[in-house]
């Protein structure tokens, strides 16, 4: 609260000082005071626009009225509200500036309400997606456990191993889902403060590939990274999670895929990551909502396979945004899809700081 008041006061003081200096320049250069009230009205409008609440705008209105009356209305450099035109112009200016302050505050409040509404909608969508995505593996785990308990002696060792393998696979999937949900909770909107440490690109890629090959030993990944040494400030665990989600997304959803690639190149002060496949691509109607956290389930398969990719991709988007980067997806020609995101490299980060 104190910080907000201090920031609002500093912003108001700077804008009013600039307006006062500009008004003095107009008076000396053009020998007129007719434009000066408009300058201060503009100043109050700017203050109302960039500060929070009514107080800064209304106080700036009062200060502007006093400044115009004191410095730019005859007799100069003394207050005089006895003349009807001075009093009338002061009342009009105060009314205009107060109305401006109220209007801009109302607009900002409506924008805040809309943002909260969008946030609640996204949470509701995420909850629906979670409910759907958790139901299938939990049902499989319950069914496999029941089959083992009820038919323990009649099942062959191979059947036991098959059912236990399904339980393990679905349990691992649930663990990754929980990791994604915990990341969404950790990265709550724009207020997150990700702790970045310089991470060597080659070490990051090696760690990701090691984990990926443990989960998908039969899937090869074609990797291309720059030869030079590259260090990127990041939360390495979160970026590993992004890369794992994108690679796993390709394995699960890129039907007909024959080649999966992970490419990294530099553009200026950025490191650009690309995960590409030559599979079936992404339906055009789903591209826009790909990172929102919820994709419609109209194509849920009858065999109960886990097909949702909404939560994992929304986690990727949240992590990349928290790092100050961007993530996008597009279809390749003639077939396949590519997910692309960028992060600032170490030198660029230091320049910005």
Short mmCIF file of C-alpha atoms in Angstrom, two decimals:
data_model
loop_
_atom_site.label_atom_id
_atom_site.label_comp_id
_atom_site.label_asym_id
_atom_site.label_seq_id
_atom_site.Cartn_x
_atom_site.Cartn_y
_atom_site.Cartn_z
CA UNK A 1 0.00 0.00 0.00
CA UNK A 2 2.77 2.43 0.94
CA UNK A 3 4.72 1.53 -2.17
CA UNK A 4 1.69 2.19 -4.36
CA UNK A 5 1.13 5.60 -2.76
CA UNK A 6 4.79 6.48 -3.22
CA UNK A 7 4.79 5.39 -6.87
CA UNK A 8 1.57 7.31 -7.59
CA UNK A 9 3.02 10.42 -5.92
CA UNK A 10 6.26 10.24 -7.90
CA UNK A 11 4.42 9.74 -11.21
CA UNK A 12 2.08 12.64 -10.46
CA UNK A 13 4.94 14.95 -9.44
CA UNK A 14 6.95 14.19 -12.58
CA UNK A 15 4.01 14.68 -14.96
CA UNK A 16 2.86 17.90 -13.27
CA UNK A 17 6.42 19.28 -13.26
CA UNK A 18 6.79 18.58 -16.97
CA UNK A 19 3.39 20.18 -17.63
CA UNK A 20 4.34 23.28 -15.63
CA UNK A 21 7.62 23.64 -17.53
CA UNK A 22 5.82 23.14 -20.87
CA UNK A 23 3.24 25.77 -19.92
CA UNK A 24 5.99 28.27 -19.06
CA UNK A 25 7.59 27.61 -22.43
CA UNK A 26 4.28 28.15 -24.24
CA UNK A 27 3.67 31.39 -22.36
CA UNK A 28 7.14 32.78 -23.14
CA UNK A 29 7.28 31.66 -26.78
CA UNK A 30 3.71 32.34 -27.94
CA UNK A 31 2.61 35.00 -25.40
CA UNK A 32 -0.66 33.23 -24.72
CA UNK A 33 -2.31 31.42 -21.84
CA UNK A 34 -5.19 29.85 -23.79
CA UNK A 35 -3.42 26.52 -24.29
CA UNK A 36 -2.19 26.14 -20.73
CA UNK A 37 -5.41 24.73 -19.17
CA UNK A 38 -5.46 22.09 -21.93
CA UNK A 39 -1.88 21.12 -21.07
CA UNK A 40 -2.82 20.50 -17.44
CA UNK A 41 -6.00 18.63 -18.39
CA UNK A 42 -3.83 16.35 -20.53
CA UNK A 43 -1.44 15.94 -17.60
CA UNK A 44 -4.24 14.91 -15.26
CA UNK A 45 -5.59 12.54 -17.87
CA UNK A 46 -2.16 10.86 -18.12
CA UNK A 47 -1.88 10.65 -14.33
CA UNK A 48 -5.33 9.06 -14.06
CA UNK A 49 -4.38 6.62 -16.77
CA UNK A 50 -1.14 5.34 -15.22
CA UNK A 51 -1.97 5.51 -11.50
CA UNK A 52 -4.37 3.40 -9.45
CA UNK A 53 -7.49 4.71 -7.76
CA UNK A 54 -9.14 8.12 -7.69
CA UNK A 55 -6.89 9.95 -5.25
CA UNK A 56 -3.90 10.71 -7.49
CA UNK A 57 -6.09 12.03 -10.31
CA UNK A 58 -8.29 14.22 -8.10
CA UNK A 59 -5.33 15.66 -6.16
CA UNK A 60 -3.59 16.36 -9.46
CA UNK A 61 -6.74 18.15 -10.61
CA UNK A 62 -6.67 20.42 -7.56
CA UNK A 63 -2.94 21.09 -7.97
CA UNK A 64 -3.47 21.88 -11.66
CA UNK A 65 -6.25 24.36 -10.88
CA UNK A 66 -4.06 26.11 -8.29
CA UNK A 67 -1.04 26.11 -10.63
CA UNK A 68 -3.00 27.70 -13.49
CA UNK A 69 -4.53 30.29 -11.19
CA UNK A 70 -1.22 31.10 -9.50
CA UNK A 71 1.24 31.18 -12.38
CA UNK A 72 -0.73 31.65 -15.56
CA UNK A 73 -3.71 33.87 -14.66
CA UNK A 74 -3.52 37.60 -14.06
CA UNK A 75 -2.42 38.83 -11.55
CA UNK A 76 0.54 36.46 -11.87
CA UNK A 77 2.18 34.55 -9.00
CA UNK A 78 -0.61 35.00 -6.54
CA UNK A 79 -3.94 33.32 -6.02
CA UNK A 80 -6.97 35.28 -7.13
CA UNK A 81 -10.41 33.74 -7.26
CA UNK A 82 -12.26 37.05 -6.94
CA UNK A 83 -12.49 37.58 -10.70
CA UNK A 84 -15.50 35.68 -12.12
CA UNK A 85 -13.60 34.40 -15.18
CA UNK A 86 -10.82 32.97 -13.00
CA UNK A 87 -13.26 31.24 -10.71
CA UNK A 88 -15.38 29.97 -13.60
CA UNK A 89 -12.39 28.58 -15.51
CA UNK A 90 -11.11 26.91 -12.33
CA UNK A 91 -14.47 25.22 -11.72
CA UNK A 92 -14.67 24.00 -15.31
CA UNK A 93 -11.11 22.67 -15.24
CA UNK A 94 -11.70 20.92 -11.93
CA UNK A 95 -14.91 19.32 -13.23
CA UNK A 96 -13.24 18.13 -16.42
CA UNK A 97 -10.24 16.68 -14.63
CA UNK A 98 -12.34 14.99 -11.94
CA UNK A 99 -14.59 13.43 -14.60
CA UNK A 100 -11.49 12.30 -16.50
CA UNK A 101 -10.07 10.72 -13.36
CA UNK A 102 -13.34 8.92 -12.62
CA UNK A 103 -13.68 7.70 -16.20
CA UNK A 104 -10.17 6.27 -16.45
CA UNK A 105 -10.53 4.64 -13.03
CA UNK A 106 -13.82 3.08 -14.10
CA UNK A 107 -12.22 1.74 -17.30
CA UNK A 108 -9.34 0.23 -15.35
CA UNK A 109 -11.78 -1.34 -12.89
CA UNK A 110 -13.76 -2.90 -15.73
CA UNK A 111 -10.56 -4.23 -17.26
CA UNK A 112 -9.63 -5.76 -13.91
CA UNK A 113 -13.07 -7.37 -13.59
CA UNK A 114 -12.76 -8.77 -17.12
CA UNK A 115 -9.29 -10.11 -16.36
CA UNK A 116 -10.58 -11.82 -13.19
CA UNK A 117 -13.50 -13.26 -15.16
CA UNK A 118 -11.13 -14.65 -17.80
CA UNK A 119 -8.96 -16.09 -15.05
CA UNK A 120 -11.92 -17.83 -13.42
CA UNK A 121 -13.00 -19.17 -16.79
CA UNK A 122 -9.53 -20.56 -17.39
CA UNK A 123 -9.55 -22.20 -13.94
CA UNK A 124 -12.94 -23.77 -14.66
CA UNK A 125 -11.65 -25.06 -18.00
CA UNK A 126 -8.54 -26.43 -16.31
CA UNK A 127 -10.66 -28.17 -13.67
CA UNK A 128 -12.80 -29.81 -16.36
CA UNK A 129 -9.69 -30.92 -18.21
CA UNK A 130 -8.14 -32.33 -15.02
CA UNK A 131 -11.34 -34.20 -14.15
CA UNK A 132 -11.38 -35.83 -17.56
CA UNK A 133 -7.67 -36.59 -17.74
CA UNK A 134 -7.47 -38.13 -14.28
CA UNK A 135 -10.54 -40.32 -14.70
CA UNK A 136 -9.08 -42.61 -17.38
CA UNK A 137 -5.80 -43.64 -15.67
CA UNK A 138 -7.51 -43.97 -12.29
CA UNK A 139 -10.13 -46.25 -13.83
CA UNK A 140 -7.41 -48.34 -15.43
CA UNK A 141 -5.46 -48.62 -12.18
CA UNK A 142 -8.60 -49.58 -10.25
CA UNK A 143 -9.61 -52.15 -12.88
CA UNK A 144 -6.16 -53.73 -13.02
CA UNK A 145 -5.89 -53.94 -9.22
CA UNK A 146 -9.36 -55.47 -8.99
CA UNK A 147 -8.50 -58.05 -11.65
CA UNK A 148 -5.34 -59.06 -9.81
CA UNK A 149 -7.08 -59.32 -6.42
CA UNK A 150 -10.13 -61.21 -7.68
CA UNK A 151 -8.31 -63.57 -10.05
CA UNK A 152 -4.90 -63.81 -8.45
CA UNK A 153 -4.51 -67.59 -8.62
CA UNK A 154 -6.11 -67.99 -12.07
CA UNK A 155 -3.88 -65.41 -13.77
CA UNK A 156 -0.61 -66.50 -15.36
CA UNK A 157 2.67 -64.74 -14.44
CA UNK A 158 2.60 -63.03 -17.85
CA UNK A 159 -0.89 -61.68 -17.16
CA UNK A 160 0.22 -60.44 -13.73
CA UNK A 161 3.15 -58.61 -15.28
CA UNK A 162 0.94 -57.12 -18.00
CA UNK A 163 -1.57 -55.74 -15.48
CA UNK A 164 1.18 -54.47 -13.19
CA UNK A 165 2.88 -52.82 -16.16
CA UNK A 166 -0.37 -50.98 -16.99
CA UNK A 167 -0.63 -49.85 -13.36
CA UNK A 168 2.95 -48.57 -13.43
CA UNK A 169 2.47 -46.77 -16.75
CA UNK A 170 -0.69 -45.01 -15.60
CA UNK A 171 0.89 -44.18 -12.24
CA UNK A 172 3.82 -42.52 -14.01
CA UNK A 173 1.40 -40.57 -16.18
CA UNK A 174 -0.46 -39.40 -13.08
CA UNK A 175 2.81 -38.31 -11.47
CA UNK A 176 3.64 -36.20 -14.52
CA UNK A 177 0.14 -34.73 -14.45
CA UNK A 178 0.56 -33.76 -10.80
CA UNK A 179 3.95 -32.21 -11.61
CA UNK A 180 2.27 -30.10 -14.28
CA UNK A 181 -0.49 -29.00 -11.93
CA UNK A 182 2.04 -28.08 -9.25
CA UNK A 183 3.88 -25.99 -11.82
CA UNK A 184 0.66 -24.16 -12.69
CA UNK A 185 0.17 -23.43 -8.99
CA UNK A 186 3.76 -22.26 -8.61
CA UNK A 187 3.57 -20.03 -11.68
CA UNK A 188 0.41 -18.13 -10.75
CA UNK A 189 -0.05 -15.40 -13.35
CA UNK A 190 2.47 -12.62 -13.85
CA UNK A 191 3.41 -12.20 -10.21
CA UNK A 192 5.80 -15.13 -10.21
CA UNK A 193 9.47 -14.44 -9.65
CA UNK A 194 11.39 -17.24 -11.37
CA UNK A 195 14.87 -17.67 -9.94
CA UNK A 196 17.19 -17.95 -12.93
CA UNK A 197 20.65 -19.44 -12.85
CA UNK A 198 23.05 -19.68 -15.83
CA UNK A 199 22.55 -23.10 -17.42
CA UNK A 200 24.76 -24.61 -20.13
CA UNK A 201 22.60 -25.53 -23.11
CA UNK A 202 24.38 -28.83 -23.84
CA UNK A 203 23.94 -30.01 -20.25
CA UNK A 204 20.25 -29.08 -20.34
CA UNK A 205 19.64 -31.05 -23.56
CA UNK A 206 21.59 -34.08 -22.26
CA UNK A 207 19.49 -34.14 -19.09
CA UNK A 208 16.23 -33.90 -21.04
CA UNK A 209 17.20 -36.66 -23.48
CA UNK A 210 18.29 -38.95 -20.64
CA UNK A 211 14.89 -38.64 -18.95
CA UNK A 212 13.00 -38.89 -22.23
CA UNK A 213 14.75 -42.08 -23.32
CA UNK A 214 13.99 -43.71 -19.97
CA UNK A 215 10.27 -43.16 -20.64
CA UNK A 216 10.36 -43.83 -24.39
CA UNK A 217 13.38 -46.05 -25.10
CA UNK A 218 12.19 -46.85 -28.62
CA UNK A 219 11.76 -43.24 -29.77
CA UNK A 220 14.79 -41.56 -31.34
CA UNK A 221 15.23 -37.78 -31.19
CA UNK A 222 17.30 -35.98 -33.81
CA UNK A 223 19.15 -33.18 -31.95
CA UNK A 224 20.81 -30.11 -33.47
CA UNK A 225 22.44 -27.47 -31.25
CA UNK A 226 25.07 -24.79 -31.90
CA UNK A 227 28.72 -25.77 -31.62
CA UNK A 228 29.65 -22.74 -29.52
CA UNK A 229 29.26 -22.53 -25.74
CA UNK A 230 25.83 -21.16 -24.82
CA UNK A 231 24.66 -20.26 -21.32
CA UNK A 232 21.02 -19.35 -20.68
CA UNK A 233 19.61 -17.91 -17.42
CA UNK A 234 16.66 -20.12 -16.44
CA UNK A 235 15.03 -22.32 -13.86
CA UNK A 236 16.50 -25.50 -15.34
CA UNK A 237 13.93 -27.86 -13.80
CA UNK A 238 11.04 -25.88 -15.28
CA UNK A 239 12.57 -25.64 -18.75
CA UNK A 240 13.31 -29.38 -18.65
CA UNK A 241 9.64 -29.88 -17.88
CA UNK A 242 8.69 -27.77 -20.91
CA UNK A 243 10.92 -29.79 -23.24
CA UNK A 244 9.71 -33.08 -21.77
CA UNK A 245 6.06 -32.03 -22.18
CA UNK A 246 6.60 -31.03 -25.81
CA UNK A 247 8.52 -34.19 -26.71
CA UNK A 248 5.98 -36.39 -24.95
CA UNK A 249 3.17 -34.48 -26.64
CA UNK A 250 4.63 -35.39 -30.03
CA UNK A 251 4.92 -39.07 -29.10
CA UNK A 252 1.34 -39.26 -27.89
CA UNK A 253 -0.46 -37.11 -30.46
CA UNK A 254 1.58 -36.96 -33.67
CA UNK A 255 -0.01 -39.97 -35.34
CA UNK A 256 2.08 -41.43 -38.15
CA UNK A 257 5.25 -39.74 -36.89
CA UNK A 258 8.49 -41.15 -38.25
CA UNK A 259 10.94 -38.47 -37.13
CA UNK A 260 11.10 -36.32 -34.00
CA UNK A 261 13.65 -33.52 -33.76
CA UNK A 262 14.88 -31.06 -31.15
CA UNK A 263 16.69 -28.08 -32.64
CA UNK A 264 18.22 -25.06 -30.93
CA UNK A 265 19.65 -22.01 -32.69
CA UNK A 266 20.43 -18.42 -31.75
CA UNK A 267 18.84 -15.25 -33.08
CA UNK A 268 20.44 -12.10 -31.75
CA UNK A 269 20.44 -12.42 -27.96
CA UNK A 270 17.91 -15.25 -27.90
CA UNK A 271 18.10 -19.02 -27.90
CA UNK A 272 15.28 -20.50 -29.99
CA UNK A 273 14.09 -24.03 -29.21
CA UNK A 274 12.13 -26.03 -31.80
CA UNK A 275 10.47 -29.41 -31.27
CA UNK A 276 9.25 -30.70 -34.64
CA UNK A 277 7.60 -33.88 -35.92
CA UNK A 278 6.36 -35.20 -39.25
CA UNK A 279 3.09 -36.61 -37.92
CA UNK A 280 -0.55 -35.72 -38.54
CA UNK A 281 -0.25 -32.05 -37.56
CA UNK A 282 -2.69 -29.98 -35.47
CA UNK A 283 -6.27 -29.27 -36.59
CA UNK A 284 -6.56 -25.62 -37.57
CA UNK A 285 -9.49 -24.94 -35.21
CA UNK A 286 -7.38 -26.06 -32.22
CA UNK A 287 -4.28 -23.98 -32.89
CA UNK A 288 -5.73 -20.81 -31.31
CA UNK A 289 -6.64 -22.48 -28.00
CA UNK A 290 -3.67 -24.79 -27.81
CA UNK A 291 -2.07 -23.13 -24.74
CA UNK A 292 -5.24 -22.18 -22.84
CA UNK A 293 -5.29 -25.27 -20.60
CA UNK A 294 -8.38 -26.90 -22.04
CA UNK A 295 -9.11 -28.62 -25.36
CA UNK A 296 -12.51 -29.95 -26.25
CA UNK A 297 -12.96 -33.68 -25.77
CA UNK A 298 -15.22 -34.37 -28.76
CA UNK A 299 -12.69 -36.84 -30.19
CA UNK A 300 -12.07 -38.91 -27.08
CA UNK A 301 -11.16 -42.43 -28.24
CA UNK A 302 -13.33 -45.37 -27.28
CA UNK A 303 -10.34 -47.40 -26.13
CA UNK A 304 -9.74 -45.05 -23.21
CA UNK A 305 -6.30 -43.90 -24.30
CA UNK A 306 -5.08 -40.72 -22.73
CA UNK A 307 -5.26 -38.12 -25.48
CA UNK A 308 -5.45 -34.75 -23.71
CA UNK A 309 -2.57 -32.37 -24.27
CA UNK A 310 -4.20 -29.17 -22.98
CA UNK A 311 -2.81 -29.09 -19.45
CA UNK A 312 0.77 -29.92 -20.41
CA UNK A 313 0.82 -27.20 -23.07
CA UNK A 314 -0.72 -24.61 -20.76
CA UNK A 315 2.03 -25.41 -18.26
CA UNK A 316 4.63 -24.89 -20.99
CA UNK A 317 3.13 -21.52 -21.89
CA UNK A 318 3.04 -20.40 -18.23
CA UNK A 319 6.67 -21.41 -17.66
CA UNK A 320 7.94 -19.67 -20.81
CA UNK A 321 5.97 -16.49 -20.03
CA UNK A 322 7.40 -16.48 -16.52
CA UNK A 323 10.89 -16.58 -18.09
CA UNK A 324 10.04 -13.57 -20.27
CA UNK A 325 9.83 -15.60 -23.49
CA UNK A 326 7.14 -16.66 -25.93
CA UNK A 327 5.90 -20.02 -27.20
CA UNK A 328 4.04 -20.77 -30.42
CA UNK A 329 2.86 -23.73 -32.45
CA UNK A 330 2.24 -24.13 -36.15
CA UNK A 331 1.80 -26.86 -38.74
CA UNK A 332 4.66 -27.76 -41.04
CA UNK A 333 4.54 -28.37 -44.76
CA UNK A 334 3.84 -30.88 -46.13
CA UNK A 335 2.98 -32.52 -42.77
CA UNK A 336 3.74 -32.41 -39.08
CA UNK A 337 3.86 -29.69 -36.43
CA UNK A 338 6.49 -27.59 -34.75
CA UNK A 339 6.48 -26.02 -31.28
CA UNK A 340 8.85 -23.07 -30.92
CA UNK A 341 9.85 -20.97 -27.91
CA UNK A 342 12.71 -18.59 -27.14
CA UNK A 343 14.66 -17.53 -24.05
CA UNK A 344 17.06 -14.64 -23.52
CA UNK A 345 20.69 -15.72 -23.37
CA UNK A 346 23.05 -14.73 -20.56
CA UNK A 347 24.63 -11.68 -22.22
CA UNK A 348 21.25 -10.21 -23.13
CA UNK A 349 19.90 -10.75 -19.62
CA UNK A 350 22.81 -8.83 -18.14
CA UNK A 351 22.30 -5.96 -20.56
CA UNK A 352 18.64 -5.66 -19.57
CA UNK A 353 19.50 -5.67 -15.87
#
